[in-house]
Every structure is written in structure tokens, then in C-alpha cells.
PDB file of C-alpha atoms and ligand atoms in Angstrom:
ATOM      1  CA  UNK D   1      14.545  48.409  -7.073  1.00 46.00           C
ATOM      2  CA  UNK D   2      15.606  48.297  -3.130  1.00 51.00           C
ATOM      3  CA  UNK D   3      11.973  48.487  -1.918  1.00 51.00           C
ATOM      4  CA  UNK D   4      11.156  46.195  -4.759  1.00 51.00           C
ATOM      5  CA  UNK D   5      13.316  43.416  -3.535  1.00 50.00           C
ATOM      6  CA  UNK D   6      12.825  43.854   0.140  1.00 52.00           C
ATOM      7  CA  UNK D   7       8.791  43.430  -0.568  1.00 51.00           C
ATOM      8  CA  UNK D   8       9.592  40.534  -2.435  1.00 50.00           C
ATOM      9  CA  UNK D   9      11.555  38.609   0.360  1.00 49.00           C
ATOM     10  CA  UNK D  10       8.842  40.110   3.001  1.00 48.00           C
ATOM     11  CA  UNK D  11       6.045  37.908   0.953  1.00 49.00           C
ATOM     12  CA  UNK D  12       8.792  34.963   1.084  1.00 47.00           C
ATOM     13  CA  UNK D  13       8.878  35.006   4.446  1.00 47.00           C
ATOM     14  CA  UNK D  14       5.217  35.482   5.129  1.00 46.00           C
ATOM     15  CA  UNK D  15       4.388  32.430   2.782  1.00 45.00           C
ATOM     16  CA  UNK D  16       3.138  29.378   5.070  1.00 43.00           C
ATOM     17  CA  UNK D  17       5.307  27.472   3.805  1.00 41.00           C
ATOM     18  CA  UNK D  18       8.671  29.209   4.870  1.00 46.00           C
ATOM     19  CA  UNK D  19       7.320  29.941   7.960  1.00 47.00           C
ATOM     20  CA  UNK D  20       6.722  26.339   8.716  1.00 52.00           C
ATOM     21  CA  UNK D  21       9.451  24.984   6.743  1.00 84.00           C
ATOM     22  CA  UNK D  22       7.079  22.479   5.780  1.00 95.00           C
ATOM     23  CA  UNK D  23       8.996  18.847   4.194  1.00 97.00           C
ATOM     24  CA  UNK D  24       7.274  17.858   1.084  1.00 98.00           C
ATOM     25  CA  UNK D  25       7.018  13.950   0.933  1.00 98.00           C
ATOM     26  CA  UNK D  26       6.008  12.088  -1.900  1.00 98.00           C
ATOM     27  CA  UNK D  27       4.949   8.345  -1.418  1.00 98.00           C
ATOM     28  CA  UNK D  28       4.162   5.892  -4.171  1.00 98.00           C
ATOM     29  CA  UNK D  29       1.108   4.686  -2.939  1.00 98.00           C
ATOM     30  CA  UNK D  30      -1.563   6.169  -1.265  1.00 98.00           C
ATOM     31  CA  UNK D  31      -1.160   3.817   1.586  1.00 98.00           C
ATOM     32  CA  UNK D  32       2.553   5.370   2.018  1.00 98.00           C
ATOM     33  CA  UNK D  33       1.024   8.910   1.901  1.00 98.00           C
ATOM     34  CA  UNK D  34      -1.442   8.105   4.961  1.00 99.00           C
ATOM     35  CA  UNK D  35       0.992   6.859   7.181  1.00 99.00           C
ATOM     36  CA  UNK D  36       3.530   9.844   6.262  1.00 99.00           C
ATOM     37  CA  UNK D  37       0.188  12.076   7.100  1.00 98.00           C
ATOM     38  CA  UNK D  38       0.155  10.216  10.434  1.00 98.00           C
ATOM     39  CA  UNK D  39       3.449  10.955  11.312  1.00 98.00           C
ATOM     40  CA  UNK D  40       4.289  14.279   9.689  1.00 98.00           C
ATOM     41  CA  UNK D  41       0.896  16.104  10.527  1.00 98.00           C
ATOM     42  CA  UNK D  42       1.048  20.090   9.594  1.00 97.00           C
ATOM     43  CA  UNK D  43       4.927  19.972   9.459  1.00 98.00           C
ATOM     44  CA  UNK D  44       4.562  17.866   6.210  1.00 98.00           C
ATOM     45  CA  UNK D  45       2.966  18.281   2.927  1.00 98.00           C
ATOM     46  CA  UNK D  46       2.097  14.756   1.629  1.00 98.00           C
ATOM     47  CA  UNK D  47       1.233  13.566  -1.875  1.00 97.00           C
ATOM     48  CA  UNK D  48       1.006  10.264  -3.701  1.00 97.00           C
ATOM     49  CA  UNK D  49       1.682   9.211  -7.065  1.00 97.00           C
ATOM     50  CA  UNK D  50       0.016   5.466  -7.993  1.00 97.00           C
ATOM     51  CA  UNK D  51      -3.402   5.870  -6.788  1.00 96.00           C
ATOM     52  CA  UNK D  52      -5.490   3.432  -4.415  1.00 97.00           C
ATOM     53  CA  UNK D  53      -7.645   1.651  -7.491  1.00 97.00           C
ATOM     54  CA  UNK D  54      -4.972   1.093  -9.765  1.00 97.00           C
ATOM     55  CA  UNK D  55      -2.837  -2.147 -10.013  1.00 97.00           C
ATOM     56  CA  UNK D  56       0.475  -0.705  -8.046  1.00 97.00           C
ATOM     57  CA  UNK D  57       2.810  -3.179 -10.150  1.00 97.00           C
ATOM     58  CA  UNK D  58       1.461  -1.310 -13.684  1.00 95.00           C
ATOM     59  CA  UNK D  59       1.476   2.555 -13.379  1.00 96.00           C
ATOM     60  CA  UNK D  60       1.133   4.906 -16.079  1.00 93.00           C
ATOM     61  CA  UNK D  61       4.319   7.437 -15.815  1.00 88.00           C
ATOM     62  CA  UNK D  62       2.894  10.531 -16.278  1.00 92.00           C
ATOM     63  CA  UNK D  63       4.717  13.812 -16.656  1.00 92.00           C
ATOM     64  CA  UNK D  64       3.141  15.521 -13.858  1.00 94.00           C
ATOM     65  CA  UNK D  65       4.890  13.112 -11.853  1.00 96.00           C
ATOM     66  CA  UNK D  66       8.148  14.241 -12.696  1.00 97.00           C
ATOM     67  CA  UNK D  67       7.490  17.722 -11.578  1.00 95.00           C
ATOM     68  CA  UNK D  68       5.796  16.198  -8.292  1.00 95.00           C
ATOM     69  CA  UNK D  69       9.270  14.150  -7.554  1.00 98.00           C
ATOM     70  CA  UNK D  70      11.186  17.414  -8.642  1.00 98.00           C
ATOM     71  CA  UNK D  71       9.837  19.501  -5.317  1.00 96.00           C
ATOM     72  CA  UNK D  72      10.309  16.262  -2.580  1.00 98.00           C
ATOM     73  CA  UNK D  73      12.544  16.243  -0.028  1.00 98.00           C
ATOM     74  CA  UNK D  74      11.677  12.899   0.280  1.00 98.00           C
ATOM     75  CA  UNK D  75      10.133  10.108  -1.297  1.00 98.00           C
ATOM     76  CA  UNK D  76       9.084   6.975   0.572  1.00 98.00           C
ATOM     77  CA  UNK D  77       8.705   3.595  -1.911  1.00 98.00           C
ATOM     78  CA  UNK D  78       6.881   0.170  -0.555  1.00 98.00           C
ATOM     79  CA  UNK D  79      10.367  -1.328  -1.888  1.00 98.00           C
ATOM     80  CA  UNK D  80      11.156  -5.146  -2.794  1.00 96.00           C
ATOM     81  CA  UNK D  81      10.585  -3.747  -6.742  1.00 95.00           C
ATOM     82  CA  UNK D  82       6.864  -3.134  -6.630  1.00 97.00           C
ATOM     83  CA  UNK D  83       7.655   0.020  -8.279  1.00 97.00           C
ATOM     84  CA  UNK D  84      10.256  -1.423 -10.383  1.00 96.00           C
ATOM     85  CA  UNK D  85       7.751  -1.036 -13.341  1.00 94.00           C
ATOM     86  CA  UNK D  86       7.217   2.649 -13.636  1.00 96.00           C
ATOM     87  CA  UNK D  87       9.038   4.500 -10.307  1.00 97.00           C
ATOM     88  CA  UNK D  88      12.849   4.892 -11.531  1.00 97.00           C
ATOM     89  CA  UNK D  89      12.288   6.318 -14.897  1.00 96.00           C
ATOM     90  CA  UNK D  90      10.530   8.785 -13.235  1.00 97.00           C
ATOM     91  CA  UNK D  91      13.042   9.462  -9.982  1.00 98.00           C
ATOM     92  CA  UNK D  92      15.680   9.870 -12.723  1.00 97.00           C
ATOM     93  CA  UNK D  93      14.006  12.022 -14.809  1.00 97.00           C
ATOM     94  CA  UNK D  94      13.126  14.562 -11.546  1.00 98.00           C
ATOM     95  CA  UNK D  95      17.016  15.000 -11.369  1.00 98.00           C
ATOM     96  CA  UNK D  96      16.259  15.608  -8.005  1.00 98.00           C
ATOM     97  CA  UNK D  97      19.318  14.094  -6.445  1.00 98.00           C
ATOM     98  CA  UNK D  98      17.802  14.538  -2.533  1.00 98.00           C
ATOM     99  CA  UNK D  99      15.414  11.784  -3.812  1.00 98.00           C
ATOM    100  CA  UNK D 100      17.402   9.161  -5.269  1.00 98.00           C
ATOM    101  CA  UNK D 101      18.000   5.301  -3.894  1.00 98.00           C
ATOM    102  CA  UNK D 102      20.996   5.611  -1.200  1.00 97.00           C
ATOM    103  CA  UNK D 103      19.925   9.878  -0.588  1.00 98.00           C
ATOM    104  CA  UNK D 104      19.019  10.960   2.646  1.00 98.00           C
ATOM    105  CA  UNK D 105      15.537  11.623   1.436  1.00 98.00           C
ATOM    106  CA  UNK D 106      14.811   7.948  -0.172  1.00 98.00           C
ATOM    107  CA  UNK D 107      13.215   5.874   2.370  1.00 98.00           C
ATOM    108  CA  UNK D 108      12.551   2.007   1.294  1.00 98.00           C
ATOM    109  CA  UNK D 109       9.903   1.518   3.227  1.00 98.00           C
ATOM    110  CA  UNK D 110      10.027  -2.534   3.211  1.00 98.00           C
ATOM    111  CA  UNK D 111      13.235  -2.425   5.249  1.00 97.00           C
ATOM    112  CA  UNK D 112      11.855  -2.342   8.579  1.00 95.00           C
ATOM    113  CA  UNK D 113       8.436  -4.425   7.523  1.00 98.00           C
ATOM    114  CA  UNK D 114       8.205  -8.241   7.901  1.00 97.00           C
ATOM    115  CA  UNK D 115       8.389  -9.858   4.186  1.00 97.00           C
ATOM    116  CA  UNK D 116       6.999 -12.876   3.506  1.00 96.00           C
ATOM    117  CA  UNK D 117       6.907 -15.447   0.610  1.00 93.00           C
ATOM    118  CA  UNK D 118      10.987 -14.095   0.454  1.00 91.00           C
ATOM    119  CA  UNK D 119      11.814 -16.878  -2.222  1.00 86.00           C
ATOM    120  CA  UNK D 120      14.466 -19.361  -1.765  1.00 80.00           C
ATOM    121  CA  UNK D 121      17.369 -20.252  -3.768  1.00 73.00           C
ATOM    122  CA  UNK D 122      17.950 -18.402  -7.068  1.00 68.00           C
ATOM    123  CA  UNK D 123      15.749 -15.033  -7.032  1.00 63.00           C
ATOM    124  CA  UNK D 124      14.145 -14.332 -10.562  1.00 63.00           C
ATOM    125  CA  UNK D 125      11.857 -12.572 -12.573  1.00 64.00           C
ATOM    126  CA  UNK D 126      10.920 -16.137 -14.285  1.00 61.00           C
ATOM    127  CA  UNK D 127       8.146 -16.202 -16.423  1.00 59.00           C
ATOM    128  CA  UNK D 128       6.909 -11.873 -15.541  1.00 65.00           C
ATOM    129  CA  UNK D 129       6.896 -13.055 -11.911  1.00 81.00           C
ATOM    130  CA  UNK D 130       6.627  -9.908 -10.086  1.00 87.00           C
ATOM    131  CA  UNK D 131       6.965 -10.946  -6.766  1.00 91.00           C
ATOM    132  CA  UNK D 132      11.281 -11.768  -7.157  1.00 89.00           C
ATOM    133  CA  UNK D 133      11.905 -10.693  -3.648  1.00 92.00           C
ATOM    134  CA  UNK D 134       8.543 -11.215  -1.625  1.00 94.00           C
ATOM    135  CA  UNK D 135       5.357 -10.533  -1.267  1.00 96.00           C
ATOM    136  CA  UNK D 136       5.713  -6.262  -1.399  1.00 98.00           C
ATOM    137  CA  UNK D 137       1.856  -6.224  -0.287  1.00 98.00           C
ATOM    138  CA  UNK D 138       3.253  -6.136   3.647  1.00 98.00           C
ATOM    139  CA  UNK D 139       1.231  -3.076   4.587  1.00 98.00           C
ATOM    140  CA  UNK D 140      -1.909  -4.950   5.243  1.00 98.00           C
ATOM    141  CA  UNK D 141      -0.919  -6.452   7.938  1.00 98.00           C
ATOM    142  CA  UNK D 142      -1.303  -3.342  10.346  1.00 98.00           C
ATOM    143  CA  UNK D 143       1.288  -4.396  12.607  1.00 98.00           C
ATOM    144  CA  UNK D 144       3.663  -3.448   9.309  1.00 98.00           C
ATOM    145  CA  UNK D 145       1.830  -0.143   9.084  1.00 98.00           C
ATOM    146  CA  UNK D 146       3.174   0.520  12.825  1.00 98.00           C
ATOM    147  CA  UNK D 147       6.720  -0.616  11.923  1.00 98.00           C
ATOM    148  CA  UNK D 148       6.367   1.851   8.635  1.00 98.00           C
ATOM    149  CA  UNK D 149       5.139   4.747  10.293  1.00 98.00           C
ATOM    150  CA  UNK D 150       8.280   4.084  13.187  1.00 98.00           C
ATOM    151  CA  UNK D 151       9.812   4.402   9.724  1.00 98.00           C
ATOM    152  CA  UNK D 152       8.637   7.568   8.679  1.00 98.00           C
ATOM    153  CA  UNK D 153       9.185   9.054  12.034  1.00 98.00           C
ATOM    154  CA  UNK D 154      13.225   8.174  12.179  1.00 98.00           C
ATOM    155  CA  UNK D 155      13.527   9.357   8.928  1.00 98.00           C
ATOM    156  CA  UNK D 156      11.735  13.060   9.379  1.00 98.00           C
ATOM    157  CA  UNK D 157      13.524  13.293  12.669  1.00 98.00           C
ATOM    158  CA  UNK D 158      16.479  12.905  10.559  1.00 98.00           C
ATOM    159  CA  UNK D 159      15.773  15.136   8.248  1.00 98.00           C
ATOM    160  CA  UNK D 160      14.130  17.986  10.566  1.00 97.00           C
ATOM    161  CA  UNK D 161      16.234  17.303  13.788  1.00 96.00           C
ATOM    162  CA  UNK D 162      14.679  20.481  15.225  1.00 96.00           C
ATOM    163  CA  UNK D 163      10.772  18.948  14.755  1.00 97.00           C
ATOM    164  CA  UNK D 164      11.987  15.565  16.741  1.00 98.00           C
ATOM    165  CA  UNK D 165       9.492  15.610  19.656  1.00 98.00           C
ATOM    166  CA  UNK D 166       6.546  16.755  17.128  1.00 98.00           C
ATOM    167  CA  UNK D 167       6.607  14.231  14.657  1.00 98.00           C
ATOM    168  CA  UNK D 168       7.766  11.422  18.339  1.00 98.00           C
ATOM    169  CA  UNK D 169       4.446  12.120  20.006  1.00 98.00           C
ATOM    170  CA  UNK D 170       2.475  12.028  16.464  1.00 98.00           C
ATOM    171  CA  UNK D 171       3.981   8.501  16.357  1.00 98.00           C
ATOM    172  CA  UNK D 172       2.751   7.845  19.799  1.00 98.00           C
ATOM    173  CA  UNK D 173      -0.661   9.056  19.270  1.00 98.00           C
ATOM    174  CA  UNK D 174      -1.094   6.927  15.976  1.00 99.00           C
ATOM    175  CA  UNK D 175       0.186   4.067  17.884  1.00 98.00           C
ATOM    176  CA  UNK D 176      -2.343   4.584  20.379  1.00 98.00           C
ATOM    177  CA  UNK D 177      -5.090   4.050  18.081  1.00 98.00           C
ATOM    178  CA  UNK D 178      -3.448   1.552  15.928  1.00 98.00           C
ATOM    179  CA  UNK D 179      -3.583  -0.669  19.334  1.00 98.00           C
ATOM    180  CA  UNK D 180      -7.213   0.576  19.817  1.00 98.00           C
ATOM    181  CA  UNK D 181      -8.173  -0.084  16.286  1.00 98.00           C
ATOM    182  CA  UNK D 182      -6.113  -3.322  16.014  1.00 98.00           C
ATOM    183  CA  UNK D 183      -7.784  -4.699  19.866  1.00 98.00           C
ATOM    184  CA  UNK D 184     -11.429  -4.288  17.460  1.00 98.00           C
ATOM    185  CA  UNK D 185     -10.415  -5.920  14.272  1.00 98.00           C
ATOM    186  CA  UNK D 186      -9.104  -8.894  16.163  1.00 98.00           C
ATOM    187  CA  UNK D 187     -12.063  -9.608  17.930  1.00 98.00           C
ATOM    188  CA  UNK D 188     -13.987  -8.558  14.671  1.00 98.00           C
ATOM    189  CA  UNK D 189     -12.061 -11.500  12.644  1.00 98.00           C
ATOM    190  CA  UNK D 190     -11.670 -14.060  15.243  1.00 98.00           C
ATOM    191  CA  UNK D 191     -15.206 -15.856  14.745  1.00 98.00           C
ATOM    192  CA  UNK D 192     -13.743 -16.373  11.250  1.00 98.00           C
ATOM    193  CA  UNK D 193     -10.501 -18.137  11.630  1.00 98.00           C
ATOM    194  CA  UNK D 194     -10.032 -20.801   9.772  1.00 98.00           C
ATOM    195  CA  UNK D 195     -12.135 -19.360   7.016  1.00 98.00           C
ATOM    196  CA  UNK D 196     -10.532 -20.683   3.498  1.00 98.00           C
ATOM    197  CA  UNK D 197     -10.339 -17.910   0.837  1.00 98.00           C
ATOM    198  CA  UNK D 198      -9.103 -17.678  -2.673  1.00 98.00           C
ATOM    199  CA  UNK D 199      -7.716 -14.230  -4.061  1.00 98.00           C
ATOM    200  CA  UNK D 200      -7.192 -12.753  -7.483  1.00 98.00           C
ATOM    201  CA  UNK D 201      -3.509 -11.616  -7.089  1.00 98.00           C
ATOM    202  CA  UNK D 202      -1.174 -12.625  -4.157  1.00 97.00           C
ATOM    203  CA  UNK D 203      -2.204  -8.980  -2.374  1.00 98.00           C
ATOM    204  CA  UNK D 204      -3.805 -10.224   0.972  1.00 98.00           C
ATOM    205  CA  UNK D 205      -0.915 -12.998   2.499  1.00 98.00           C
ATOM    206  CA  UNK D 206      -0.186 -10.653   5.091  1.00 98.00           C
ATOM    207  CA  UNK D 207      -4.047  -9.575   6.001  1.00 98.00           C
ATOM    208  CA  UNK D 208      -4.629 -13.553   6.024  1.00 98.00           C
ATOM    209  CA  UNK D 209      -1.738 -14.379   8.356  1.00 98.00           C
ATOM    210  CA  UNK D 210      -2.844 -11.625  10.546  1.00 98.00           C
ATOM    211  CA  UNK D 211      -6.151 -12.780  11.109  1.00 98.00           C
ATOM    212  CA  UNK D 212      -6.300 -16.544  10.622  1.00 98.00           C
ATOM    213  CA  UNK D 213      -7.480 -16.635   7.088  1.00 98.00           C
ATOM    214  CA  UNK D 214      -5.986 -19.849   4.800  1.00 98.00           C
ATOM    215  CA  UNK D 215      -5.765 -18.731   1.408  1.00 98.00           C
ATOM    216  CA  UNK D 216      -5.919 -21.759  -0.946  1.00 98.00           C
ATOM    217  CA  UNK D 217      -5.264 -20.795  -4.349  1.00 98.00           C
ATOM    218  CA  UNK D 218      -4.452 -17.565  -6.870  1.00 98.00           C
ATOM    219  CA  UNK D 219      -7.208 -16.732  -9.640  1.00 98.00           C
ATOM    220  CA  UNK D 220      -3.512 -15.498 -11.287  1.00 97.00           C
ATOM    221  CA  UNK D 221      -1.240 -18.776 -12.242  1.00 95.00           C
ATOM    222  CA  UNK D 222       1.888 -16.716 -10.828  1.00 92.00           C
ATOM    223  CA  UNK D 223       1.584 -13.088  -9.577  1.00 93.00           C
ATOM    224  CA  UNK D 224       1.383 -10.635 -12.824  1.00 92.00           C
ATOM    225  CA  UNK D 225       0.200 -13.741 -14.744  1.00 93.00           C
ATOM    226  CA  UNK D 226      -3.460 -13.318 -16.471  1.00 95.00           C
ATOM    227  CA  UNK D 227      -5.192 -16.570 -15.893  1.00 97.00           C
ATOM    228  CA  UNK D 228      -4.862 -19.443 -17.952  1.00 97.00           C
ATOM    229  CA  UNK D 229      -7.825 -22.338 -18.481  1.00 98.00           C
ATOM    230  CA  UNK D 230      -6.296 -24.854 -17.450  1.00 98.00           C
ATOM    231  CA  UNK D 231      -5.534 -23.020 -13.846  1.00 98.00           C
ATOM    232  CA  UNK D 232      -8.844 -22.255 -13.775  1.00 98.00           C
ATOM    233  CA  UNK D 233     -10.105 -25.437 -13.731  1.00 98.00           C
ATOM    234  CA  UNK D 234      -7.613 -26.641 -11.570  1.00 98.00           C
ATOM    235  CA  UNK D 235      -8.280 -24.086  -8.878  1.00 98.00           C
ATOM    236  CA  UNK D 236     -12.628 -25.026  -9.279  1.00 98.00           C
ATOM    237  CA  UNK D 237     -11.539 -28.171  -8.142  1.00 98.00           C
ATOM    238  CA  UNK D 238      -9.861 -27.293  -5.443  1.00 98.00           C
ATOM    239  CA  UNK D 239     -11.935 -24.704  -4.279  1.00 98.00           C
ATOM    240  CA  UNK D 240     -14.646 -27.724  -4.325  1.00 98.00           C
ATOM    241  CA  UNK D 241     -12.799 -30.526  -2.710  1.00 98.00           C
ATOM    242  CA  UNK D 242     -12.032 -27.928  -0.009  1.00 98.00           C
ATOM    243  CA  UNK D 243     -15.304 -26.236   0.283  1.00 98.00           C
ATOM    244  CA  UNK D 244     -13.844 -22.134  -0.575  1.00 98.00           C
ATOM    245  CA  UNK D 245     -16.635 -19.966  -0.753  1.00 97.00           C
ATOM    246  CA  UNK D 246     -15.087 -16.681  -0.645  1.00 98.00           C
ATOM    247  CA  UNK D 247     -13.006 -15.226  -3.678  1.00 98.00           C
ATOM    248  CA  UNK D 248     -11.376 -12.004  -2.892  1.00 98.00           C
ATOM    249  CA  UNK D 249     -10.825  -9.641  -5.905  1.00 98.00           C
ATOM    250  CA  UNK D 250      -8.807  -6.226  -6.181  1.00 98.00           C
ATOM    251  CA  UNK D 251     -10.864  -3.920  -7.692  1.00 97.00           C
ATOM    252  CA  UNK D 252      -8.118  -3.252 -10.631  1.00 97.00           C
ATOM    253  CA  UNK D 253      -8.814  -7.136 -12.043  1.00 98.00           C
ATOM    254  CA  UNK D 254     -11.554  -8.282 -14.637  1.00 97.00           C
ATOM    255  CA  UNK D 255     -14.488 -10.187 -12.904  1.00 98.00           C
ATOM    256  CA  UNK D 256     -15.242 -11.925 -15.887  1.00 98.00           C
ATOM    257  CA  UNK D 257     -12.838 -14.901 -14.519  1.00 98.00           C
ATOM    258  CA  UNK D 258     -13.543 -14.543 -11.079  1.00 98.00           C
ATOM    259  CA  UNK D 259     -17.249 -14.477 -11.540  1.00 98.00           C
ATOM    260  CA  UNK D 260     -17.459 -18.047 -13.939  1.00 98.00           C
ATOM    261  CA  UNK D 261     -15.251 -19.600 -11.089  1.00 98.00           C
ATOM    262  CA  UNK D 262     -18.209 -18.089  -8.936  1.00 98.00           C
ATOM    263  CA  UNK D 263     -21.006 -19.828 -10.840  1.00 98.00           C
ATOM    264  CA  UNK D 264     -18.793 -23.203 -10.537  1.00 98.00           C
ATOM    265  CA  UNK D 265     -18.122 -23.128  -7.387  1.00 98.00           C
ATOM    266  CA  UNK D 266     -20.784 -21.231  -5.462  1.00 98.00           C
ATOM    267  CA  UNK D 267     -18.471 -19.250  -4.190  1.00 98.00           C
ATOM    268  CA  UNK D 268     -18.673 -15.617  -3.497  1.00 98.00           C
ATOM    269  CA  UNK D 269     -16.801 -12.903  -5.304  1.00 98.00           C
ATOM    270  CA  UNK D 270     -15.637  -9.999  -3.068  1.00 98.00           C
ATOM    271  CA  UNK D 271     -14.089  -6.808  -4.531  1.00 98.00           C
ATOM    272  CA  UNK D 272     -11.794  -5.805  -1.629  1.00 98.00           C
ATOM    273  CA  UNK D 273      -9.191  -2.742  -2.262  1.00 98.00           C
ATOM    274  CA  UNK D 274      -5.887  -3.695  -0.660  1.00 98.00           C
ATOM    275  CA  UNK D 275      -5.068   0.362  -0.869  1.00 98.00           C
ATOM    276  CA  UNK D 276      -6.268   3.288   0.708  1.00 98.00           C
ATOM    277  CA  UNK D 277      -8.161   5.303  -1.797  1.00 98.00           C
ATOM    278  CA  UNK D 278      -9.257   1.536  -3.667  1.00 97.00           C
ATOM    279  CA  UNK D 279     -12.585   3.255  -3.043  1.00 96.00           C
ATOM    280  CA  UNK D 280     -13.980   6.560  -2.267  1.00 96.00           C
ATOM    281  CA  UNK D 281     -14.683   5.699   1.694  1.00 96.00           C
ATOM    282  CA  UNK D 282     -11.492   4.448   2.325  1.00 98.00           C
ATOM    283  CA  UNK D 283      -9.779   7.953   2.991  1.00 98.00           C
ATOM    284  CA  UNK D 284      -6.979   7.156   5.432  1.00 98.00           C
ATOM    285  CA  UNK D 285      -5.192   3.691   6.678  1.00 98.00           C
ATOM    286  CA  UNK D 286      -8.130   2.875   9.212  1.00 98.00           C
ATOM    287  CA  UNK D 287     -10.197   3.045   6.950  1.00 98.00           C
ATOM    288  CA  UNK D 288      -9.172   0.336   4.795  1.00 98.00           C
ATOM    289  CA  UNK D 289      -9.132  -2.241   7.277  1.00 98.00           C
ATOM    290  CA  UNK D 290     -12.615  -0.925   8.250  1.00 98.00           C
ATOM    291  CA  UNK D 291     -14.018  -1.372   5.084  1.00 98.00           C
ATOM    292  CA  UNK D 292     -12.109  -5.020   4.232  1.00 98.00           C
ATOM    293  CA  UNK D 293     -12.487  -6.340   7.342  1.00 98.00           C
ATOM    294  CA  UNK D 294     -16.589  -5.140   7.249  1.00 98.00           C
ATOM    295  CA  UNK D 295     -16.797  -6.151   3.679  1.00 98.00           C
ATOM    296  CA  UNK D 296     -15.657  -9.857   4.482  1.00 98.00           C
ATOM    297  CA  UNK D 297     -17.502 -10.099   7.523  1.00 98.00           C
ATOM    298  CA  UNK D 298     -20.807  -9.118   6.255  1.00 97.00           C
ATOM    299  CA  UNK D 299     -20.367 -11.358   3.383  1.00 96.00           C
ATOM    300  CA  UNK D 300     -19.620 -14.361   5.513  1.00 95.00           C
ATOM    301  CA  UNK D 301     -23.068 -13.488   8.158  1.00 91.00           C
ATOM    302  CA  UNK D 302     -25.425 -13.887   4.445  1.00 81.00           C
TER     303      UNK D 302
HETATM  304 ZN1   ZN O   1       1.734  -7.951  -6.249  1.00 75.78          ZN
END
């Protein structure tokens, strides 16, 4: 039984894994799960649970997430209750107590991000609202994705004190390109400024802000609100007494609405994925601002 035993913790310690003590982080989103790739490099093992093409306030709780959330040593959320739909069954059901809200390996992601649309006065859920305490879509504005992954870096230093100056100059490095990247998307968007867009669901406020977009009306009456005829009409008129010809649309949403306000208005319907893995080419957190800020711009050169 001795040899036995002693072969058994030889493989143990021979396993990658061990060896590397690698952290396992789960993220909600797959936006999450680039940045903690970013940061966390080989020392990490990264996975996601909502994926890129699916609406991230309406998840389907599967089992297999359960077990996913049962192996993390952490879990990193977007926060301000976009998860609120689907996310806490499922943390509670892990019974994985490293994970859970106030843990050393739950990091709210939103806390260090800048928020915007934070309502004013009495916060509700008023009529299936599902924006109560502001717009959680903050990580496309890439200056948030920086402020994340600074994030993501405090909290693995925390918990693998000995891995500090790997997971420090990973940070650095990704903020290197980040400025690189950032320095060509600016000067990509700037011709545009100005440029008056309408949107399906309040996803984009912080892409617009960044680069100079006004966003004059919802295809949604409230955020997590199908649309309603009357809106509708109301937001054709708009969109024609200020000229919109754009109409951004996650990929997630029915065209059939979008595309009739299209014919009205002669405006353009653009199915732009606010996530990384919204479609197959956009692999990593680059790469969704490549694609969206491509997709718009070659749309507004036709
Ligand atoms: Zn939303």
C-alpha cells in the first residue's frame, strides 16, 4: 500500500497544475475572462460563464455552472446587479464559500470603473428596469478595461502574494498596448464625432462618451423593456427631425423592430457585439473594439 500511496502523491506533484499552483478564476462574462487572461497569464486558469452573444442581463443557469463556480478561487462579476438575474442562485448553490460576495476571492469588478447614468433620488427596479444602479455596460469604454484589469492585478497579488511582480509587469505590458491600441481608435473615431446614433439597449453609453458619439434614443422604452408602438413611432420621429442614420443593435435583439424603424427612417441597422466572443473574430478585449469601432466606421464611409 506504501509504494501505492507514495506513487500516487509523486503524480500529484508532477501534475501542472500543482507545480504551478495555478488560481482558477471564473468571470461572468467573457469580457471579465479576457482581462483576467491579461493579467493572470500562465499563473491563471480562466473561464467564463454568460457567453459573448447572449443578453448578459438573461442567462440560462445551467448546472455545469455550479460545478465551474465549485473549483474557483475566485470569481470576478461586472457588479451594479447585471448578474442579479441568474449569478447568485448559482454562487450559492457552488457552496464554495472562497467565492461568495464579501470573500477574499469575490471581486466586484464595477468598484473601481467609472458608472454612469447612476440614478438619482430613490433607486428602483420600476417597471423591470434593469439598470437600478447604472449603466453596468462600463467595460466599453477601454479606459474602464484598464481600471478593471488594475483590478484584477490587486486582487491576484492578494491572493498569490508570492506571484506579485508576475502578474505587476503583465499589467504593465497590457497597459502598454491598451495606450497603443487606445492612441489608434481615437484617431480612428475622431472624423466621426458628433455622429448621432440610436441603440437597441442602453449597452454603448460608455463607447459613445468615449469617442464623441450622441446617442439619441433607445429602440427599448426602458432598459429590459421590449419595444412598445407607440415608442417606436416616437423615436422615427426623432430620429427624422434629427437626421440619425445609424441604429446600433446587439446581436442578442430581434431585428424585426430595428429593421421597420430602418425602412422609416433610412437609417442603417448595425449589429455590433458589446462582448468579447459577440462573434467568432472577436477573441480577446482588442478585438472587440477592433471589430465595433471597424464595423461603424465602414458603415459611415458607404
Ligand atoms: Zn443592460
Amino acid at each position: 500500500m506504501k509504494w501505492f500511496v507514495g506513487i500516487a502523491a509523486l503524480l500529484v506533484f508532477a501534475s501542472p497544475a500543482f507545480a504551478q499552483g495555478k488560481l482558477n478564476v471564473m468571470a461572468s462574462t467573457e469580457d471579465l475572462a479576457s482581462l483576467a487572461r491579461e493579467v493572470g497569464g500562465d499563473k491563471v486558469n480562466v473561464d467564463s460563464i454568460a457567453k459573448g452573444y447572449q443578453d448578459p442581463h438573461f442567462v440560462e443557469a445551467k448546472p455545469s455552472f455550479i460545478l465551474k463556480l465549485q473549483k474557483a478561487d475566485l470569481l470576478i462579476v461586472v457588479g451594479r446587479e447585471l448578474e442579479i438575474g441568474w449569478l447568485p442562485p448559482l454562487m450559492q448553490q457552488s457552496r464554495n464559500q472562497k467565492i461568495q460576495v464579501g470573500a477574499a476571492g469575490y471581486l466586484d469588478a464595477s468598484l473601481g470603473a467609472q458608472i454612469l447614468e447612476i440614478p438619482t433620488g430613490q433607486i428602483t427596479r420600476a417597471m423591470g428596469d434593469v439598470h437600478p444602479l447604472g449603466n453596468p455596460h462600463y467595460w466599453l469604454d477601454p479606459e474602464n478595461g484598464r481600471r478593471v484589469a488594475k483590478e484584477i492585478d490587486a486582487k491576484l497579488d492578494e491572493l498569490r502574494p508570492g506571484d506579485k511582480a508576475y502578474f505587476d509587469g503583465r499589467l504593465a505590458d497590457f497597459n502598454t498596448r491598451l495606450d497603443a491600441a487606445e492612441k489608434r481608435w481615437a484617431a480612428s473615431m475622431a472624423p466621426y464625432k458628433g455622429t448621432k446614433v440610436v441603440t437597441y439597449h442602453r449597452s454603448f453609453p460608455n463607447f459613445a462618451e468615449r469617442y464623441g458619439l450622441d446617442i439619441v434614443g433607445y429602440v427599448e422604452p426602458r432598459p429590459g423593456i421590449p419595444p412598445t408602438p407607440q415608442h417606436t413611432l416616437d423615436l422615427q420621429n426623432e430620429m427624422k427631425r434629427q437626421n440619425v442614420k445609424i441604429i446600433m443593435v446587439e446581436p442578442y435583439f430581434d431585428l424585426k423592430t430595428p429593421n421597420a424603424i430602418g425602412r422609416d427612417t433610412g437609417a442603417k441597422v448595425l449589429v455590433m457585439p458589446p462582448s468579447v466572443g459577440g462573434v467568432k473574430e472577436v477573441t480577446d478585449y482588442f478585438k472587440l473594439f477592433d471589430y465595433d469601432i471597424n464595423l461603424f466606421i465602414e458603415s459611415m464611409k458607404k
